[in-house]
Amino acid sequence: MSQQSRDTVFQEWHDNQALAEQMIPLIGRLYRHHNVVTTLYGRSLFNRSVIRILKDHRFVRKVEGTELSVSDTFPLVEALVNLNLGPAHVDVGKLGVAFKKRGGGDVEAFLREELAEIVDAHDPSGNNGQSKDVVLYGFGRIGRLLARILIDKAGGGNLLRLRAIVVRGRGDIAKDLEKRASLLRRDSVHGPFNGTIQVDAEARTLTANGNVIQVIYADSPAEVDYTAYGIDNAVVVDNTGIWRDEAGLGQHLECKGVSKALLTAPGKGDIKNIVYGINHQDIAENDSILSAASCTTNAIVPVLKVLNDEYGIDCGHVETVHAYTNDQNLIDNYHKGDRRGRSAPLNMVLTETGAAKAVAKALPELTGKLTGNAIRVPTPNVSMAILNLTLERETDAEALNDFLRRMSLDSPYQKQIDFVDSPEVVSTDFVGNRHAGIVDAKATIANGKHAVLYVWYDNEFGYSCQVVRILQHISNVHFLKLPRAQA
């Protein structure tokens, strides 16, 4: 490559950086003033760095085979600001690819056609619905990640307001609050909190990015009156896993100021186990206790759903290779569960999983068709589900991957199913992935009616995103997703 060519490539990079820098305040304005969340093939552009925006543009080439640069999308974002848009999730990447395929032309006319449902639909009064109070009961791994997501989504028409967390605590409250704040501020797996956190020991509050969060100390739900803190009609998200049936979770509903309870674990008995994107439409207005199922169930059900619809599933086995959890021991010690007493960082631990049976609660058509086991492995986050399936009609790896790629890009399940086609990815590459599961195309095996699929999932963050989607649904927080999915 000549020096002139090198200089040209370098200049193009700097030009794209400059455009991305100009794009950031426009994205922020769309979010804060119009409740428009801009994405690039499902990846949010709001509150992202210049480099992240440039990397997401490169991602388009991998999934679509089409180059898309910031110079292609910047004119679209610039025009969006002037269209007086109503609330929606707008995929600028898909619009950019469609505009290029059309051959360019009048950007504003193109957007008015593609986004006709929301053009000139902005309500300057900001009256886009009533905010919903959310309480996190328990502040462990999932509780803190839910807090991060809710704080990150505050504003922009999201309407969910994290009002309080409930924890057990005795002794020095000021010291306890500092420790809670520190665990929210720093995370060994997910990195630092993106913002600022202040502690008010006298008021017993944490203020994160302007969100004032009451910290309530209680040993049981019966001790809490939420209305005393100005909280009413709240959804309590139970992250403790202590109660998993109606009787136990019903304690939350007896508290003043609570209307619903959502469990972040598989529910027992008649509690509806919801995998958002699959059976969330089964939630009735009068359902006051719900379960978000398990992280593994959320990871595999969307993939199983689309496969069963397209190919039919005769039977199968699910093997979960799962990161160790706080339930296991750091070193060998007594544990009531089989094998779980052995040191988690030193062993692969064969254990049971209810995920295969739990699939039937979200997909009744697969009742009795799946078996399952789990292996806990010495890694703190990101797991994998191996789906060993017998299909009802034949296929091959190329056709199967092409189908799943299309489902991840342009279907109602694009928030649940992600797709990767790289020979070099490993588990840490999926830390922070917001999808329920990620299909690893390079590992797909298909021969006739036999198929083996490998599905990665961030069992902490990806699952927490699914929980927030349920929260949005039961709180009547809905956004149009444009352009419309084709499948």
Tab-separated table of C-alpha atoms in Angstrom:
chain	number	residue	atom	x	y	z
A	1	MET	CA	0.000	0.000	0.000
A	2	SER	CA	1.349	3.398	-0.948
A	3	GLN	CA	1.759	6.240	1.530
A	4	GLN	CA	-1.020	8.112	-0.253
A	5	SER	CA	-3.376	5.166	0.251
A	6	ARG	CA	-2.426	4.981	3.924
A	7	ASP	CA	-3.114	8.677	4.313
A	8	THR	CA	-6.483	8.279	2.593
A	9	VAL	CA	-7.549	5.435	4.928
A	10	PHE	CA	-6.396	7.423	7.967
A	11	GLN	CA	-8.288	10.521	6.803
A	12	GLU	CA	-11.471	8.500	6.227
A	13	TRP	CA	-11.222	7.205	9.790
A	14	HIS	CA	-10.873	10.718	11.172
A	15	ASP	CA	-13.749	11.966	9.035
A	16	ASN	CA	-15.975	9.171	10.353
A	17	GLN	CA	-14.913	9.982	13.915
A	18	ALA	CA	-15.927	13.587	13.371
A	19	LEU	CA	-19.330	12.568	12.000
A	20	ALA	CA	-19.897	10.191	14.931
A	21	GLU	CA	-19.075	13.032	17.331
A	22	GLN	CA	-21.649	15.225	15.582
A	23	MET	CA	-24.164	12.378	15.672
A	24	ILE	CA	-24.039	11.879	19.462
A	25	PRO	CA	-25.912	15.092	20.498
A	26	LEU	CA	-28.525	14.453	17.781
A	27	ILE	CA	-29.097	10.936	19.147
A	28	GLY	CA	-29.410	12.405	22.647
A	29	ARG	CA	-31.910	15.015	21.469
A	30	LEU	CA	-34.061	12.367	19.766
A	31	TYR	CA	-34.038	10.325	22.968
A	32	ARG	CA	-34.684	13.055	25.521
A	33	HIS	CA	-37.030	15.334	23.575
A	34	HIS	CA	-38.849	12.888	21.313
A	35	ASN	CA	-38.580	9.546	23.165
A	36	VAL	CA	-36.980	8.047	20.064
A	37	VAL	CA	-34.432	5.295	20.735
A	38	THR	CA	-32.084	4.971	17.776
A	39	THR	CA	-30.442	1.616	17.098
A	40	LEU	CA	-28.142	0.024	14.554
A	41	TYR	CA	-29.380	-3.483	13.812
A	42	GLY	CA	-30.703	-3.777	17.348
A	43	ARG	CA	-27.677	-2.174	19.027
A	44	SER	CA	-28.570	1.030	20.835
A	45	LEU	CA	-26.804	4.197	19.709
A	46	PHE	CA	-27.867	6.251	22.729
A	47	ASN	CA	-25.224	7.001	25.343
A	48	ARG	CA	-22.506	5.251	23.333
A	49	SER	CA	-18.936	6.348	22.652
A	50	VAL	CA	-17.623	7.413	19.256
A	51	ILE	CA	-15.612	4.207	18.910
A	52	ARG	CA	-18.594	2.061	19.868
A	53	ILE	CA	-20.720	3.759	17.194
A	54	LEU	CA	-18.023	3.128	14.576
A	55	LYS	CA	-17.696	-0.527	15.617
A	56	ASP	CA	-21.454	-1.016	15.397
A	57	HIS	CA	-21.357	0.274	11.823
A	58	ARG	CA	-18.738	-2.362	11.014
A	59	PHE	CA	-21.060	-4.974	12.497
A	60	VAL	CA	-23.541	-4.320	9.681
A	61	ARG	CA	-21.097	-5.686	7.113
A	62	LYS	CA	-20.868	-8.938	9.053
A	63	VAL	CA	-24.601	-9.521	9.213
A	64	GLU	CA	-25.795	-7.986	5.959
A	65	GLY	CA	-22.747	-8.255	3.710
A	66	THR	CA	-23.204	-4.544	2.994
A	67	GLU	CA	-20.816	-1.775	4.014
A	68	LEU	CA	-22.455	0.944	6.092
A	69	SER	CA	-20.486	3.921	7.353
A	70	VAL	CA	-21.304	6.887	9.532
A	71	SER	CA	-21.358	8.978	6.358
A	72	ASP	CA	-24.372	6.863	5.301
A	73	THR	CA	-26.296	7.150	8.575
A	74	PHE	CA	-25.443	10.704	9.652
A	75	PRO	CA	-27.751	12.346	7.073
A	76	LEU	CA	-30.563	10.064	8.265
A	77	VAL	CA	-30.070	10.969	11.929
A	78	GLU	CA	-29.801	14.646	11.048
A	79	ALA	CA	-33.091	14.464	9.130
A	80	LEU	CA	-34.825	12.527	11.933
A	81	VAL	CA	-34.364	15.458	14.299
A	82	ASN	CA	-36.456	17.681	12.029
A	83	LEU	CA	-39.392	15.288	11.525
A	84	ASN	CA	-41.123	15.999	14.860
A	85	LEU	CA	-41.232	12.277	15.625
A	86	GLY	CA	-43.377	10.507	18.183
A	87	PRO	CA	-42.021	7.788	20.525
A	88	ALA	CA	-40.498	4.735	18.835
A	89	HIS	CA	-37.441	2.548	18.456
A	90	VAL	CA	-35.931	3.449	15.083
A	91	ASP	CA	-33.279	1.221	13.508
A	92	VAL	CA	-31.054	3.670	11.650
A	93	GLY	CA	-28.914	0.804	10.356
A	94	LYS	CA	-31.785	-0.898	8.554
A	95	LEU	CA	-32.958	2.431	7.195
A	96	GLY	CA	-29.444	3.166	5.960
A	97	VAL	CA	-29.115	-0.159	4.155
A	98	ALA	CA	-32.581	0.236	2.601
A	99	PHE	CA	-31.745	3.783	1.474
A	100	LYS	CA	-28.495	2.623	-0.159
A	101	LYS	CA	-30.251	-0.257	-1.928
A	102	ARG	CA	-32.808	2.224	-3.223
A	103	GLY	CA	-29.980	4.225	-4.727
A	104	GLY	CA	-30.184	7.255	-2.431
A	105	GLY	CA	-32.270	10.288	-3.259
A	106	ASP	CA	-34.278	12.601	-1.023
A	107	VAL	CA	-33.484	11.583	2.570
A	108	GLU	CA	-36.445	13.366	4.159
A	109	ALA	CA	-38.949	11.954	1.655
A	110	PHE	CA	-37.560	8.463	2.258
A	111	LEU	CA	-37.881	8.791	6.045
A	112	ARG	CA	-41.374	10.257	5.833
A	113	GLU	CA	-42.419	7.204	3.866
A	114	GLU	CA	-40.675	4.641	6.100
A	115	LEU	CA	-41.669	6.289	9.401
A	116	ALA	CA	-45.094	7.612	8.455
A	117	GLU	CA	-46.615	6.241	11.699
A	118	ILE	CA	-44.571	8.582	13.899
A	119	VAL	CA	-43.797	11.608	11.697
A	120	ASP	CA	-45.285	14.784	13.253
A	121	ALA	CA	-46.566	12.714	16.176
A	122	HIS	CA	-44.501	14.393	18.889
A	123	ASP	CA	-46.439	15.523	21.967
A	124	PRO	CA	-44.595	18.592	23.312
A	125	SER	CA	-46.366	18.250	26.664
A	126	GLY	CA	-44.476	15.001	27.223
A	127	ASN	CA	-47.733	13.267	28.041
A	128	ASN	CA	-46.725	9.827	26.822
A	129	GLY	CA	-48.097	7.818	29.716
A	130	GLN	CA	-47.969	7.506	33.486
A	131	SER	CA	-44.713	6.525	35.167
A	132	LYS	CA	-44.527	3.190	36.993
A	133	ASP	CA	-42.790	2.681	40.332
A	134	VAL	CA	-40.385	-0.268	40.533
A	135	VAL	CA	-38.963	-1.766	43.732
A	136	LEU	CA	-36.074	-4.241	43.775
A	137	TYR	CA	-36.476	-6.713	46.632
A	138	GLY	CA	-32.928	-7.984	47.019
A	139	PHE	CA	-29.781	-6.356	45.656
A	140	GLY	CA	-27.498	-9.185	44.562
A	141	ARG	CA	-26.134	-9.974	41.101
A	142	ILE	CA	-29.436	-9.638	39.236
A	143	GLY	CA	-30.761	-6.832	41.442
A	144	ARG	CA	-27.763	-4.596	40.792
A	145	LEU	CA	-27.816	-5.262	37.049
A	146	LEU	CA	-31.532	-4.468	36.935
A	147	ALA	CA	-30.733	-1.225	38.733
A	148	ARG	CA	-28.084	-0.368	36.149
A	149	ILE	CA	-30.451	-1.038	33.253
A	150	LEU	CA	-33.364	0.878	34.794
A	151	ILE	CA	-31.135	3.855	35.569
A	152	ASP	CA	-29.685	3.771	32.054
A	153	LYS	CA	-33.187	3.700	30.558
A	154	ALA	CA	-34.626	6.415	32.798
A	155	GLY	CA	-36.135	9.109	30.640
A	156	GLY	CA	-36.787	8.849	26.953
A	157	GLY	CA	-40.364	7.762	27.521
A	158	ASN	CA	-39.389	4.593	29.349
A	159	LEU	CA	-41.656	5.560	32.282
A	160	LEU	CA	-40.209	2.920	34.632
A	161	ARG	CA	-38.877	4.544	37.791
A	162	LEU	CA	-36.620	2.678	40.174
A	163	ARG	CA	-37.912	4.024	43.466
A	164	ALA	CA	-36.473	1.695	46.102
A	165	ILE	CA	-34.411	-1.353	46.943
A	166	VAL	CA	-35.155	-3.580	49.925
A	167	VAL	CA	-32.296	-5.296	51.746
A	168	ARG	CA	-31.580	-6.887	55.077
A	169	GLY	CA	-29.313	-4.825	57.294
A	170	ARG	CA	-28.306	-4.244	60.852
A	171	GLY	CA	-25.742	-2.120	62.637
A	172	ASP	CA	-23.963	0.755	60.928
A	173	ILE	CA	-26.420	1.914	58.237
A	174	ALA	CA	-24.015	4.513	56.839
A	175	LYS	CA	-21.339	1.870	56.296
A	176	ASP	CA	-23.896	-0.525	54.817
A	177	LEU	CA	-25.080	2.104	52.323
A	178	GLU	CA	-21.511	2.817	51.246
A	179	LYS	CA	-20.941	-0.879	50.616
A	180	ARG	CA	-24.181	-1.178	48.614
A	181	ALA	CA	-23.165	1.863	46.574
A	182	SER	CA	-19.681	0.460	46.013
A	183	LEU	CA	-21.059	-2.835	44.689
A	184	LEU	CA	-23.292	-0.905	42.298
A	185	ARG	CA	-20.421	1.366	41.294
A	186	ARG	CA	-17.863	-1.393	40.591
A	187	ASP	CA	-18.432	-4.843	39.148
A	188	SER	CA	-15.675	-7.389	38.491
A	189	VAL	CA	-17.549	-8.866	35.518
A	190	HIS	CA	-19.519	-5.988	34.019
A	191	GLY	CA	-17.134	-3.141	34.746
A	192	PRO	CA	-17.758	0.270	36.309
A	193	PHE	CA	-21.155	1.924	36.563
A	194	ASN	CA	-21.645	4.454	33.788
A	195	GLY	CA	-22.316	7.545	35.857
A	196	THR	CA	-22.211	8.927	39.376
A	197	ILE	CA	-23.596	7.612	42.668
A	198	GLN	CA	-24.058	9.637	45.865
A	199	VAL	CA	-24.965	8.300	49.293
A	200	ASP	CA	-27.209	10.106	51.789
A	201	ALA	CA	-26.954	8.131	55.027
A	202	GLU	CA	-29.472	10.313	56.861
A	203	ALA	CA	-32.168	9.923	54.211
A	204	ARG	CA	-31.046	6.340	53.468
A	205	THR	CA	-30.905	6.968	49.737
A	206	LEU	CA	-28.621	6.337	46.800
A	207	THR	CA	-28.737	8.889	43.998
A	208	ALA	CA	-27.544	7.393	40.723
A	209	ASN	CA	-27.429	9.692	37.684
A	210	GLY	CA	-30.096	11.860	39.265
A	211	ASN	CA	-32.355	8.936	40.221
A	212	VAL	CA	-33.092	9.044	43.961
A	213	ILE	CA	-33.417	5.459	45.198
A	214	GLN	CA	-34.724	4.767	48.682
A	215	VAL	CA	-32.949	1.961	50.555
A	216	ILE	CA	-35.397	0.137	52.814
A	217	TYR	CA	-34.143	-2.241	55.473
A	218	ALA	CA	-36.457	-5.173	56.252
A	219	ASP	CA	-36.217	-8.869	57.061
A	220	SER	CA	-39.542	-9.721	55.435
A	221	PRO	CA	-42.112	-8.103	53.129
A	222	ALA	CA	-44.522	-7.752	56.037
A	223	GLU	CA	-42.309	-5.061	57.563
A	224	VAL	CA	-42.619	-2.651	54.614
A	225	ASP	CA	-45.180	0.063	53.932
A	226	TYR	CA	-44.138	1.510	50.577
A	227	THR	CA	-46.665	4.338	50.710
A	228	ALA	CA	-44.643	5.791	53.591
A	229	TYR	CA	-41.963	6.518	50.972
A	230	GLY	CA	-44.368	7.957	48.411
A	231	ILE	CA	-44.388	4.710	46.414
A	232	ASP	CA	-47.711	3.470	45.062
A	233	ASN	CA	-49.033	0.856	42.642
A	234	ALA	CA	-45.501	-0.502	42.395
A	235	VAL	CA	-44.098	-3.637	40.795
A	236	VAL	CA	-41.857	-5.469	43.253
A	237	VAL	CA	-39.120	-7.466	41.533
A	238	ASP	CA	-38.095	-10.268	43.887
A	239	ASN	CA	-34.448	-11.157	43.262
A	240	THR	CA	-33.944	-13.224	46.401
A	241	GLY	CA	-35.310	-16.564	45.159
A	242	ILE	CA	-36.458	-17.283	48.717
A	243	TRP	CA	-40.118	-17.501	47.694
A	244	ARG	CA	-41.124	-19.084	44.398
A	245	ASP	CA	-44.778	-19.954	44.920
A	246	GLU	CA	-47.948	-17.872	45.192
A	247	ALA	CA	-48.099	-18.082	48.968
A	248	GLY	CA	-44.567	-16.762	49.423
A	249	LEU	CA	-44.631	-14.112	46.705
A	250	GLY	CA	-48.122	-13.114	47.774
A	251	GLN	CA	-46.539	-11.492	50.827
A	252	HIS	CA	-45.430	-8.630	48.578
A	253	LEU	CA	-49.002	-7.977	47.487
A	254	GLU	CA	-50.084	-7.546	51.101
A	255	CYS	CA	-47.768	-4.535	51.425
A	256	LYS	CA	-49.273	-1.088	51.000
A	257	GLY	CA	-48.275	0.439	47.677
A	258	VAL	CA	-47.723	-2.809	45.729
A	259	SER	CA	-49.803	-3.999	42.778
A	260	LYS	CA	-47.665	-6.758	41.231
A	261	ALA	CA	-44.741	-9.052	42.024
A	262	LEU	CA	-42.241	-10.359	39.480
A	263	LEU	CA	-39.888	-13.224	40.364
A	264	THR	CA	-36.440	-13.458	38.742
A	265	ALA	CA	-36.360	-17.260	38.968
A	266	PRO	CA	-38.600	-20.103	37.781
A	267	GLY	CA	-41.986	-19.945	39.491
A	268	LYS	CA	-43.699	-22.945	41.039
A	269	GLY	CA	-47.291	-24.088	40.877
A	270	ASP	CA	-49.641	-22.101	38.674
A	271	ILE	CA	-47.412	-19.022	38.405
A	272	LYS	CA	-46.960	-18.048	34.758
A	273	ASN	CA	-43.335	-18.399	33.656
A	274	ILE	CA	-42.803	-15.697	31.044
A	275	VAL	CA	-40.111	-15.590	28.379
A	276	TYR	CA	-40.466	-12.146	26.872
A	277	GLY	CA	-40.903	-12.265	23.119
A	278	ILE	CA	-42.458	-15.727	23.264
A	279	ASN	CA	-45.410	-15.865	25.654
A	280	HIS	CA	-45.599	-12.395	27.184
A	281	GLN	CA	-48.948	-11.973	25.443
A	282	ASP	CA	-50.293	-14.578	27.896
A	283	ILE	CA	-50.020	-12.011	30.694
A	284	ALA	CA	-53.508	-10.945	31.731
A	285	GLU	CA	-54.328	-7.576	33.266
A	286	ASN	CA	-55.254	-9.257	36.557
A	287	ASP	CA	-52.061	-11.349	36.828
A	288	SER	CA	-50.473	-10.025	39.995
A	289	ILE	CA	-47.668	-12.590	40.396
A	290	LEU	CA	-45.403	-13.555	37.506
A	291	SER	CA	-42.080	-15.293	36.951
A	292	ALA	CA	-39.393	-14.329	34.432
A	293	ALA	CA	-38.358	-18.007	34.288
A	294	SER	CA	-34.620	-18.800	34.335
A	295	CYS	CA	-31.717	-17.408	32.347
A	296	THR	CA	-31.309	-20.728	30.529
A	297	THR	CA	-34.995	-20.977	29.679
A	298	ASN	CA	-34.865	-17.448	28.266
A	299	ALA	CA	-31.802	-18.334	26.203
A	300	ILE	CA	-33.145	-21.494	24.572
A	301	VAL	CA	-36.892	-20.919	24.194
A	302	PRO	CA	-36.687	-18.270	21.421
A	303	VAL	CA	-34.377	-20.480	19.327
A	304	LEU	CA	-36.534	-23.543	19.967
A	305	LYS	CA	-39.655	-21.559	19.068
A	306	VAL	CA	-38.433	-20.477	15.630
A	307	LEU	CA	-36.951	-23.910	14.893
A	308	ASN	CA	-40.166	-25.658	15.828
A	309	ASP	CA	-42.211	-23.276	13.693
A	310	GLU	CA	-39.936	-23.731	10.668
A	311	TYR	CA	-38.739	-27.335	10.891
A	312	GLY	CA	-40.694	-29.022	13.665
A	313	ILE	CA	-38.915	-30.599	16.653
A	314	ASP	CA	-39.491	-34.295	17.266
A	315	CYS	CA	-37.286	-34.562	20.377
A	316	GLY	CA	-34.044	-33.282	21.812
A	317	HIS	CA	-31.591	-32.871	24.674
A	318	VAL	CA	-30.386	-29.590	26.183
A	319	GLU	CA	-26.954	-29.551	27.818
A	320	THR	CA	-26.183	-26.339	29.681
A	321	VAL	CA	-22.571	-25.344	30.254
A	322	HIS	CA	-23.220	-22.781	32.950
A	323	ALA	CA	-21.046	-20.258	34.763
A	324	TYR	CA	-20.873	-20.884	38.491
A	325	THR	CA	-23.230	-18.903	40.706
A	326	ASN	CA	-23.293	-17.544	44.238
A	327	ASP	CA	-25.195	-20.668	45.313
A	328	GLN	CA	-22.002	-22.736	44.992
A	329	ASN	CA	-19.039	-22.837	47.340
A	330	LEU	CA	-15.684	-21.160	46.698
A	331	ILE	CA	-13.957	-24.078	48.436
A	332	ASP	CA	-15.194	-27.545	49.369
A	333	ASN	CA	-17.838	-27.261	52.052
A	334	TYR	CA	-21.242	-28.653	52.990
A	335	HIS	CA	-24.047	-27.983	50.486
A	336	LYS	CA	-27.519	-29.489	50.498
A	337	GLY	CA	-27.384	-29.962	46.708
A	338	ASP	CA	-25.635	-32.910	45.080
A	339	ARG	CA	-22.050	-32.099	44.008
A	340	ARG	CA	-22.525	-28.357	44.590
A	341	GLY	CA	-20.480	-28.470	47.771
A	342	ARG	CA	-17.293	-28.836	45.753
A	343	SER	CA	-15.175	-25.806	44.923
A	344	ALA	CA	-16.782	-23.850	42.064
A	345	PRO	CA	-13.577	-22.176	40.756
A	346	LEU	CA	-11.719	-25.509	40.638
A	347	ASN	CA	-14.232	-27.982	39.237
A	348	MET	CA	-16.655	-28.730	36.477
A	349	VAL	CA	-19.745	-29.741	38.432
A	350	LEU	CA	-22.402	-31.953	36.876
A	351	THR	CA	-25.810	-30.951	38.178
A	352	GLU	CA	-29.459	-30.878	37.246
A	353	THR	CA	-31.377	-28.184	35.390
A	354	GLY	CA	-35.087	-27.643	35.139
A	355	ALA	CA	-34.715	-25.588	31.960
A	356	ALA	CA	-35.710	-28.402	29.573
A	357	LYS	CA	-38.940	-29.082	31.452
A	358	ALA	CA	-39.534	-25.365	31.939
A	359	VAL	CA	-39.603	-24.907	28.155
A	360	ALA	CA	-43.068	-26.478	28.154
A	361	LYS	CA	-44.426	-23.625	30.287
A	362	ALA	CA	-43.578	-21.146	27.535
A	363	LEU	CA	-43.937	-23.547	24.579
A	364	PRO	CA	-46.604	-26.157	25.452
A	365	GLU	CA	-46.145	-27.754	22.018
A	366	LEU	CA	-42.747	-29.069	23.187
A	367	THR	CA	-44.092	-30.748	26.328
A	368	GLY	CA	-42.301	-34.045	26.938
A	369	LYS	CA	-39.972	-33.634	23.954
A	370	LEU	CA	-36.820	-32.401	25.729
A	371	THR	CA	-34.430	-33.677	28.384
A	372	GLY	CA	-31.674	-31.685	30.050
A	373	ASN	CA	-28.593	-31.579	32.263
A	374	ALA	CA	-26.169	-28.890	33.359
A	375	ILE	CA	-22.453	-28.603	33.930
A	376	ARG	CA	-21.285	-25.735	36.123
A	377	VAL	CA	-17.850	-24.565	34.983
A	378	PRO	CA	-15.148	-22.315	36.517
A	379	THR	CA	-16.097	-19.027	34.889
A	380	PRO	CA	-18.096	-16.265	36.612
A	381	ASN	CA	-20.441	-15.269	33.780
A	382	VAL	CA	-21.662	-16.202	30.279
A	383	SER	CA	-23.001	-19.669	29.700
A	384	MET	CA	-23.819	-21.898	26.742
A	385	ALA	CA	-26.714	-24.167	25.872
A	386	ILE	CA	-26.106	-27.035	23.463
A	387	LEU	CA	-29.312	-28.035	21.678
A	388	ASN	CA	-29.122	-31.587	20.314
A	389	LEU	CA	-32.301	-31.900	18.276
A	390	THR	CA	-34.140	-34.302	16.000
A	391	LEU	CA	-36.141	-32.231	13.531
A	392	GLU	CA	-39.231	-33.269	11.615
A	393	ARG	CA	-37.790	-32.289	8.247
A	394	GLU	CA	-34.300	-32.295	6.829
A	395	THR	CA	-31.897	-29.396	6.552
A	396	ASP	CA	-28.170	-28.630	6.468
A	397	ALA	CA	-25.920	-26.294	8.437
A	398	GLU	CA	-25.884	-23.566	5.789
A	399	ALA	CA	-29.675	-23.418	5.483
A	400	LEU	CA	-30.146	-23.614	9.243
A	401	ASN	CA	-27.692	-20.788	9.880
A	402	ASP	CA	-29.197	-18.648	7.144
A	403	PHE	CA	-32.633	-19.083	8.706
A	404	LEU	CA	-31.412	-18.207	12.219
A	405	ARG	CA	-29.463	-15.204	10.899
A	406	ARG	CA	-32.656	-13.868	9.323
A	407	MET	CA	-34.564	-14.455	12.564
A	408	SER	CA	-31.938	-12.455	14.471
A	409	LEU	CA	-32.038	-9.532	12.046
A	410	ASP	CA	-35.572	-9.150	10.826
A	411	SER	CA	-38.191	-10.953	12.871
A	412	PRO	CA	-40.272	-10.347	16.008
A	413	TYR	CA	-37.539	-12.221	17.928
A	414	GLN	CA	-34.617	-9.947	17.066
A	415	LYS	CA	-34.313	-8.737	20.675
A	416	GLN	CA	-34.147	-12.338	21.888
A	417	ILE	CA	-31.985	-14.048	19.249
A	418	ASP	CA	-28.531	-12.795	18.318
A	419	PHE	CA	-26.225	-14.397	15.759
A	420	VAL	CA	-22.439	-14.595	15.498
A	421	ASP	CA	-20.386	-16.082	12.669
A	422	SER	CA	-16.794	-15.745	13.852
A	423	PRO	CA	-14.264	-18.541	14.370
A	424	GLU	CA	-12.575	-16.670	17.227
A	425	VAL	CA	-15.310	-15.742	19.731
A	426	VAL	CA	-15.163	-17.019	23.313
A	427	SER	CA	-17.393	-16.561	26.346
A	428	THR	CA	-16.058	-13.189	27.523
A	429	ASP	CA	-16.980	-11.671	24.144
A	430	PHE	CA	-20.631	-11.919	25.175
A	431	VAL	CA	-20.429	-10.171	28.545
A	432	GLY	CA	-23.035	-7.402	28.394
A	433	ASN	CA	-24.913	-8.819	25.403
A	434	ARG	CA	-28.562	-7.739	25.721
A	435	HIS	CA	-30.073	-10.665	23.833
A	436	ALA	CA	-31.541	-13.723	25.530
A	437	GLY	CA	-29.263	-15.999	23.489
A	438	ILE	CA	-26.639	-15.834	20.735
A	439	VAL	CA	-26.413	-18.551	18.073
A	440	ASP	CA	-22.797	-19.522	17.276
A	441	ALA	CA	-23.014	-20.239	13.544
A	442	LYS	CA	-19.529	-21.686	13.216
A	443	ALA	CA	-20.421	-24.471	15.644
A	444	THR	CA	-23.733	-25.481	14.001
A	445	ILE	CA	-23.997	-29.117	12.941
A	446	ALA	CA	-26.856	-30.326	10.751
A	447	ASN	CA	-27.235	-33.561	8.847
A	448	GLY	CA	-30.642	-34.573	7.616
A	449	LYS	CA	-33.034	-34.358	10.536
A	450	HIS	CA	-30.281	-34.182	13.148
A	451	ALA	CA	-29.089	-30.745	14.296
A	452	VAL	CA	-26.798	-29.489	17.045
A	453	LEU	CA	-26.839	-25.787	17.914
A	454	TYR	CA	-24.623	-23.866	20.323
A	455	VAL	CA	-26.277	-20.880	22.005
A	456	TRP	CA	-24.247	-18.471	24.157
A	457	TYR	CA	-25.951	-16.260	26.738
A	458	ASP	CA	-24.971	-13.725	29.348
A	459	ASN	CA	-26.792	-15.428	32.175
A	460	GLU	CA	-26.682	-12.208	34.218
A	461	PHE	CA	-27.043	-9.193	31.937
A	462	GLY	CA	-28.914	-10.729	29.008
A	463	TYR	CA	-31.380	-12.269	31.418
A	464	SER	CA	-31.790	-8.967	33.267
A	465	CYS	CA	-32.674	-7.282	29.963
A	466	GLN	CA	-35.424	-9.855	29.471
A	467	VAL	CA	-36.734	-9.086	32.974
A	468	VAL	CA	-36.858	-5.361	32.146
A	469	ARG	CA	-38.794	-6.139	28.959
A	470	ILE	CA	-41.424	-7.911	31.062
A	471	LEU	CA	-41.497	-4.915	33.404
A	472	GLN	CA	-42.111	-2.613	30.461
A	473	HIS	CA	-44.903	-4.852	29.165
A	474	ILE	CA	-46.814	-5.140	32.428
A	475	SER	CA	-46.375	-1.402	32.961
A	476	ASN	CA	-47.862	-0.645	29.525
A	477	VAL	CA	-44.590	0.772	28.255
A	478	HIS	CA	-44.701	-0.047	24.540
A	479	PHE	CA	-42.742	1.323	21.612
A	480	LEU	CA	-43.258	0.988	17.903
A	481	LYS	CA	-40.233	-0.689	16.337
A	482	LEU	CA	-39.460	0.787	12.924
A	483	PRO	CA	-38.894	-0.079	10.199
A	484	ARG	CA	-41.320	-2.950	10.593
A	485	ALA	CA	-39.918	-6.502	10.696
A	486	GLN	CA	-40.435	-8.379	7.461
A	487	ALA	CA	-40.927	-11.812	9.034
